[in-house]
GROMACS .gro file of C-alpha atoms in nm:
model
  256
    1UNK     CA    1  -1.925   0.031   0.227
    2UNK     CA    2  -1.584  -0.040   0.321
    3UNK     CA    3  -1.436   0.240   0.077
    4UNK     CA    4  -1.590   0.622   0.080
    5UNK     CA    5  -1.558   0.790  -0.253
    6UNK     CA    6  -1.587   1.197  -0.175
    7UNK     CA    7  -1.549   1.446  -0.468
    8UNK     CA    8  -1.532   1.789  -0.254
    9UNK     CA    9  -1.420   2.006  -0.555
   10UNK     CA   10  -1.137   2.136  -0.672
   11UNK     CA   11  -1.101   1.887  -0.886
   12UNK     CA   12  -0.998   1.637  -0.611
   13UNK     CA   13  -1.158   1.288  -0.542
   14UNK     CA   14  -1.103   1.181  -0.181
   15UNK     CA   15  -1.087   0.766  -0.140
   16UNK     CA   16  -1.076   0.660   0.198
   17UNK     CA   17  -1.066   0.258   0.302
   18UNK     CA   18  -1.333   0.244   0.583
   19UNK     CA   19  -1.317  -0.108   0.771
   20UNK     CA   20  -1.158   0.129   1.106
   21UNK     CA   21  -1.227  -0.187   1.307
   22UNK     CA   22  -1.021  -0.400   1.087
   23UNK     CA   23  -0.773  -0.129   1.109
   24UNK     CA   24  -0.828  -0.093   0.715
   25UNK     CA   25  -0.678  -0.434   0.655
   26UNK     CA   26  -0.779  -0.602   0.302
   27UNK     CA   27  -1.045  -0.858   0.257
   28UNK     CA   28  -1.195  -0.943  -0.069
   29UNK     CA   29  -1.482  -0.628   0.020
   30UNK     CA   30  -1.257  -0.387   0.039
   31UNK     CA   31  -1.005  -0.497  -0.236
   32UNK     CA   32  -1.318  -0.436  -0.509
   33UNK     CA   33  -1.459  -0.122  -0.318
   34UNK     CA   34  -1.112   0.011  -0.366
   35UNK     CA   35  -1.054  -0.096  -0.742
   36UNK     CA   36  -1.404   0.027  -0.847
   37UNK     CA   37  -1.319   0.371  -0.691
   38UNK     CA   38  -0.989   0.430  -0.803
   39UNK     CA   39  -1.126   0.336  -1.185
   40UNK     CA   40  -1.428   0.555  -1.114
   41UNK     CA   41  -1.191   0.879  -1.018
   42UNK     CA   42  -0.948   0.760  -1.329
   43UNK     CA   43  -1.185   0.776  -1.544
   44UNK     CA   44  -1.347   1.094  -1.426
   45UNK     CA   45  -1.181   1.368  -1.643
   46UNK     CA   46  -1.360   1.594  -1.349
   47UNK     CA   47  -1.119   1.493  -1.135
   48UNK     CA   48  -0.740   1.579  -1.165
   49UNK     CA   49  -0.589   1.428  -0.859
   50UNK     CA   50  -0.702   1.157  -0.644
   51UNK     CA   51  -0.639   1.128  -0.257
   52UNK     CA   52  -0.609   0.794  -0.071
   53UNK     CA   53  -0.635   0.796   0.323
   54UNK     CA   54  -0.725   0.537   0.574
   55UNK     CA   55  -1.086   0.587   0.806
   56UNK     CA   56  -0.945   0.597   1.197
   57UNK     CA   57  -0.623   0.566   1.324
   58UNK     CA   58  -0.473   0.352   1.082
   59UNK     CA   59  -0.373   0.363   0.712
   60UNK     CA   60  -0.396   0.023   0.611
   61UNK     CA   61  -0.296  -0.238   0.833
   62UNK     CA   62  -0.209  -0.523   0.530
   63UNK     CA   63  -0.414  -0.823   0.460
   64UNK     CA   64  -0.664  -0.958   0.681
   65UNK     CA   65  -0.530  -1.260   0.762
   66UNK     CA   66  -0.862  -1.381   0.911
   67UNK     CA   67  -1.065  -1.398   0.680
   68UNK     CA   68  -1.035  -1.766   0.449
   69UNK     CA   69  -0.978  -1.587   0.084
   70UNK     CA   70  -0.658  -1.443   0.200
   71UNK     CA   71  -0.473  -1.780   0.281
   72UNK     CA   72  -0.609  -1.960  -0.039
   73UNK     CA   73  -0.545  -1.951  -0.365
   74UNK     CA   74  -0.292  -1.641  -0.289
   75UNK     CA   75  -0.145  -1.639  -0.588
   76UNK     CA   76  -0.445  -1.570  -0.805
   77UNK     CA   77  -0.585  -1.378  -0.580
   78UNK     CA   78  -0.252  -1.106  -0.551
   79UNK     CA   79  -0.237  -1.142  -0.979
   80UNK     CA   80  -0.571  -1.041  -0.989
   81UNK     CA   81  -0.765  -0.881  -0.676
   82UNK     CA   82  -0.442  -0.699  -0.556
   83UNK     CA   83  -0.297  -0.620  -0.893
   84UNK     CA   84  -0.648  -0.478  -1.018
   85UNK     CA   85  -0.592  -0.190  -0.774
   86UNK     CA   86  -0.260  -0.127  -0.758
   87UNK     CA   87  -0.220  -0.145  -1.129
   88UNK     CA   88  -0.487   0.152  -1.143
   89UNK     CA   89  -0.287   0.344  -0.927
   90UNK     CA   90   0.045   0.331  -1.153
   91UNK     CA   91  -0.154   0.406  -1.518
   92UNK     CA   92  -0.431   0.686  -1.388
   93UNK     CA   93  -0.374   0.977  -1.604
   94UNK     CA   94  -0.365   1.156  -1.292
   95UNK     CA   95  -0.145   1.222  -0.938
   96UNK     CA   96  -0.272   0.957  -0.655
   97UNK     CA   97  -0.159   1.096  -0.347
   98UNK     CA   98  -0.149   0.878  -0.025
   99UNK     CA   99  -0.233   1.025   0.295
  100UNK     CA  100  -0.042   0.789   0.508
  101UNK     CA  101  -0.295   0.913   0.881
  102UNK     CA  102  -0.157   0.589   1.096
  103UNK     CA  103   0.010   0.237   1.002
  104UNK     CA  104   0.081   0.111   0.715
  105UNK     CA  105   0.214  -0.220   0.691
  106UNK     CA  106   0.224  -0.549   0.521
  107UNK     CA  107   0.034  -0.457   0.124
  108UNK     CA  108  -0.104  -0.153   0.303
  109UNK     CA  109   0.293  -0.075   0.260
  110UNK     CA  110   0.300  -0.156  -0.103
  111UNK     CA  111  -0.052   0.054  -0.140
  112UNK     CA  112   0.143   0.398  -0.002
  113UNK     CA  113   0.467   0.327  -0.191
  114UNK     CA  114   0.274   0.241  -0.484
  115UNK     CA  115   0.092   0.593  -0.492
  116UNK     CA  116   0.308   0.884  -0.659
  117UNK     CA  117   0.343   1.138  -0.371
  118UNK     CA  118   0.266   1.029  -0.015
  119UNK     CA  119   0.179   1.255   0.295
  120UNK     CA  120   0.300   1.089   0.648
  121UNK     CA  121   0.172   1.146   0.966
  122UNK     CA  122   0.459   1.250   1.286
  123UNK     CA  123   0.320   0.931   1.469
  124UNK     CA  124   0.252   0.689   1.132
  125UNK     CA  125   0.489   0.431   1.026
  126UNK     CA  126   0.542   0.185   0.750
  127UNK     CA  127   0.614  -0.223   0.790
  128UNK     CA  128   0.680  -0.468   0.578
  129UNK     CA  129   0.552  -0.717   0.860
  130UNK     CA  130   0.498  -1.017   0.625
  131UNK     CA  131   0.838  -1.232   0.788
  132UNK     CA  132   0.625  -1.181   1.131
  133UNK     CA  133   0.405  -1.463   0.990
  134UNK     CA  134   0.590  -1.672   0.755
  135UNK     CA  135   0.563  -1.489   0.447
  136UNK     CA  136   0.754  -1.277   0.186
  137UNK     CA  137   0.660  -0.892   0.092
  138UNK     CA  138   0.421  -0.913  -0.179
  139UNK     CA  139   0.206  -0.667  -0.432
  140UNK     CA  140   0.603  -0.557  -0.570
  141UNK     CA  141   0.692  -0.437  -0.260
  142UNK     CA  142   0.978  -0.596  -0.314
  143UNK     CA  143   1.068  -0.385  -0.617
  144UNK     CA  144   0.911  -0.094  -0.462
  145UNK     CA  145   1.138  -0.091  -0.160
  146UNK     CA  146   1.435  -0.196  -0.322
  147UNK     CA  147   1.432   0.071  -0.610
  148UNK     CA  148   1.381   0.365  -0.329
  149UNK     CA  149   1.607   0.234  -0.075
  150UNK     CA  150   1.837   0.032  -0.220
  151UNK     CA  151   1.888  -0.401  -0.176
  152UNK     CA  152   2.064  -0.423   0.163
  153UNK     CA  153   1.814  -0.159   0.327
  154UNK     CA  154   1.521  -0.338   0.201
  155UNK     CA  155   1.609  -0.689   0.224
  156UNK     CA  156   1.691  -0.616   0.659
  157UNK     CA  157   1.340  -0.419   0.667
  158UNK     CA  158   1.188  -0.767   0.521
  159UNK     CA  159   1.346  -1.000   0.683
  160UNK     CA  160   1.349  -0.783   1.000
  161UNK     CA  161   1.004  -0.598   1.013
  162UNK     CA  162   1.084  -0.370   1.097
  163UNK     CA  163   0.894  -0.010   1.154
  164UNK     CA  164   1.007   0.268   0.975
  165UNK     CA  165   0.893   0.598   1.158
  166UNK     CA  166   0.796   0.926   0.964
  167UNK     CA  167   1.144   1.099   0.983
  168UNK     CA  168   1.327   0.774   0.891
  169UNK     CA  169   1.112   0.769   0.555
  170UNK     CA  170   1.133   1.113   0.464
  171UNK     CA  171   1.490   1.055   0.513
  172UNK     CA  172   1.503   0.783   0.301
  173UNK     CA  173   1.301   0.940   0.011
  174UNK     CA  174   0.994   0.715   0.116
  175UNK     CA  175   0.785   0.981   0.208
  176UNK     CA  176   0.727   1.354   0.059
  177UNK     CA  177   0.610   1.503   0.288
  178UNK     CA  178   0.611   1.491   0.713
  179UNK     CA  179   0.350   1.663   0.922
  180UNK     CA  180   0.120   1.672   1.207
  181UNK     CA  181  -0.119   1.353   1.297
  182UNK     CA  182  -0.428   1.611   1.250
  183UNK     CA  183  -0.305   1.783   0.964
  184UNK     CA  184  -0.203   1.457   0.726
  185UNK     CA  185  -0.559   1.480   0.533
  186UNK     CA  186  -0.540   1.861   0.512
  187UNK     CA  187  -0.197   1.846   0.371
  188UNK     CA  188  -0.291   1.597   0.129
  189UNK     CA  189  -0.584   1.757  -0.021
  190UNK     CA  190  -0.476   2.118  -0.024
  191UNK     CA  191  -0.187   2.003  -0.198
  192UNK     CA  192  -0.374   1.794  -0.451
  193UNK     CA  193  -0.606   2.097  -0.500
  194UNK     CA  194  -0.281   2.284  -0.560
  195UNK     CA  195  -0.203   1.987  -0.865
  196UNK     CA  196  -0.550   2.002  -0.991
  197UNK     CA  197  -0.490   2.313  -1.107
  198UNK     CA  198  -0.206   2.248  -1.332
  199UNK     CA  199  -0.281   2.132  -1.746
  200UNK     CA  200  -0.381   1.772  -1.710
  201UNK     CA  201  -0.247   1.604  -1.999
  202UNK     CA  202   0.101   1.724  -1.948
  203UNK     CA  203   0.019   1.576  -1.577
  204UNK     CA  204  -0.088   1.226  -1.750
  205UNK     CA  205   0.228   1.257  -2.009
  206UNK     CA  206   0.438   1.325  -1.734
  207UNK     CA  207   0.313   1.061  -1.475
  208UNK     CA  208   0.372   0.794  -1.804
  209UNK     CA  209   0.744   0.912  -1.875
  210UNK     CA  210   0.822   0.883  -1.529
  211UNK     CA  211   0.624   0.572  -1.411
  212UNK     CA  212   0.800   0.439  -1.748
  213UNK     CA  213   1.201   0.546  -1.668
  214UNK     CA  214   1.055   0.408  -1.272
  215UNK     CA  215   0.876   0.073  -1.345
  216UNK     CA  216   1.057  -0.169  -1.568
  217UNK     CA  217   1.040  -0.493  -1.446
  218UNK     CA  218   0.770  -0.417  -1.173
  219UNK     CA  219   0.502  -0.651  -1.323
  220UNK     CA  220   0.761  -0.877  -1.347
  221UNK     CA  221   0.841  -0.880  -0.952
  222UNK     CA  222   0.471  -0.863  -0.861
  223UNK     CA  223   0.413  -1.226  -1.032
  224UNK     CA  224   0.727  -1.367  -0.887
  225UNK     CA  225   0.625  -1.251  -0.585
  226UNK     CA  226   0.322  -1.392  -0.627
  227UNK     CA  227   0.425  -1.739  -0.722
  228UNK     CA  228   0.658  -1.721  -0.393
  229UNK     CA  229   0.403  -1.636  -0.175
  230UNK     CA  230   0.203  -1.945  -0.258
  231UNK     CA  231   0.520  -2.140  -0.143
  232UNK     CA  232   0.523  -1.953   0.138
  233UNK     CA  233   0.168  -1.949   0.250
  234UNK     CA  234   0.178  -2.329   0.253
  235UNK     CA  235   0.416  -2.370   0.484
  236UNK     CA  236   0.383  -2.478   0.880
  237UNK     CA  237   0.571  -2.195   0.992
  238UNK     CA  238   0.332  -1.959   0.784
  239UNK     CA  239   0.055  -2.122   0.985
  240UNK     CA  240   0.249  -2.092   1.290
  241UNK     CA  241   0.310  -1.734   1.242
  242UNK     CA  242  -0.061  -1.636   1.206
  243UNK     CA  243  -0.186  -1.844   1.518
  244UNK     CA  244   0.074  -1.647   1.710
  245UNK     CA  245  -0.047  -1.313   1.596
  246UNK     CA  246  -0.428  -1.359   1.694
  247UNK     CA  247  -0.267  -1.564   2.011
  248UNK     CA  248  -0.052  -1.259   2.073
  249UNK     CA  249   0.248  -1.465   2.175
  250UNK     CA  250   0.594  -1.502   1.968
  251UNK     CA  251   0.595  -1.795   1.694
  252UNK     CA  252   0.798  -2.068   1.725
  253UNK     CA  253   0.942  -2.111   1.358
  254UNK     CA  254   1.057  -2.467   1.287
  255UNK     CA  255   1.152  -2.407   0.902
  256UNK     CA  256   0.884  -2.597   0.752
   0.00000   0.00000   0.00000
């Protein structure tokens, strides 16, 4: 399996994206492993706050830009695959925590910011690393970033990829919480234990009134991101950009 669904009481379900070798990165696996957990723990009235972590020493390392579904027919698959998950995320009547263990860039990004409280590793960082290969920030990252950070800040980090280290995102409101590599899982769940034990419809209630004074408009961004990215993904630079990453070697843009 490339997710691992854990329920180790408390009320607590721990979801954990297990492709280590991939460095957690998305293929089409993974994306409904992912979506069927997070709807199993939703609809679990057991469980009263849900966990996410990456397996290994990364988070989620984005798309995986190797495999064939993730440079075709990107649009449908971000309004659908991508949004499936994500979407869960934002309307579970419950906290989803991310415990943000190593990198996480490109959607693995969006994933984090997406979730209501995140935990960061000292030595973790987040990336919008989609300009690295010809492409624009997708999954409403581009809301995302811009409603916690503001339009200048987030449009450099796109355009710039660059790495935002743990005490730059606590900083910056991007992060809750800051602690030790080994401790980021620990953290996480004691703290959603701690949650669990608080009345869970005024959690649900309360996760809707603020998602709601939060959100407006992000469906909105996540489709015209969407329909962007299929401009983008079509270009020669885009192809450029992702020979040069499994080349390891710096692409040579051209604007096409």
């Amino acid at each position: 399996m490339t997710v691992n669904y854990d329920s180790p009481g408390d009320g607590v379900a721990l979801i954990t994206l297990n492709r280590p070798d991939k460095l957690n990165s998305f293929n089409r696996q993974l994306r409904a492993d992912l979506t069927a957990a997070l709807a199993k723990a939703s609809a679990d009235d057991k469980i009263r706050a849900v966990v996410v972590t990456g397996e290994g020493r990364a988070f989620c390392a984005g798309a995986d830009v190797s495999a064939v579904d993730e440079m075709s027919n990107v649009e449908d698959i971000l309004n659908t695959e991508y949004a499936g998950f994500l979407n869960i995320v934002q309307s579970a009547p419950k906290p989803v925590i991310a415990a943000i263990n190593g990198p996480a860039a490109g959607i693995g990004m969006t994933l984090a910011l997406t979730c209501d409280l995140r935990v960061m590793g000292e030595g973790a960082y987040l990336m919008s690393a989609f300009s690295n290969i010809g492409l624009v920030p997708d999954g409403g990252l581009s809301f995302l970033l811009t409603r916690e950070i503001g339009y200048a800040r987030a449009y450099q980090l796109a355009i710039e990829a660059e790495k935002i280290d743990a005490k730059r995102a606590a900083e910056w409101g991007l992060v809750n919480r800051v602690v030790a590599d080994d401790k980021v899982l620990e953290n996480a769940m004691g703290w959603a234990a701690e949650i669990a034990t608080r009345a869970p419809v005024a959690l649900a209630l309360t996760k809707r009134a603020f998602r709601a004074a939060a959100q407006d408009g992000l469906k909105n961004a996540m489709a015209y991101e969407a329909m962007l990215q299929r401009q983008a993904i079509a270009t020669e630079d885009c192809a450029e950009g992702v020979a040069a990453l499994f080349q390891k070697r710096k692409p040579a843009f051209k604007g096409k």
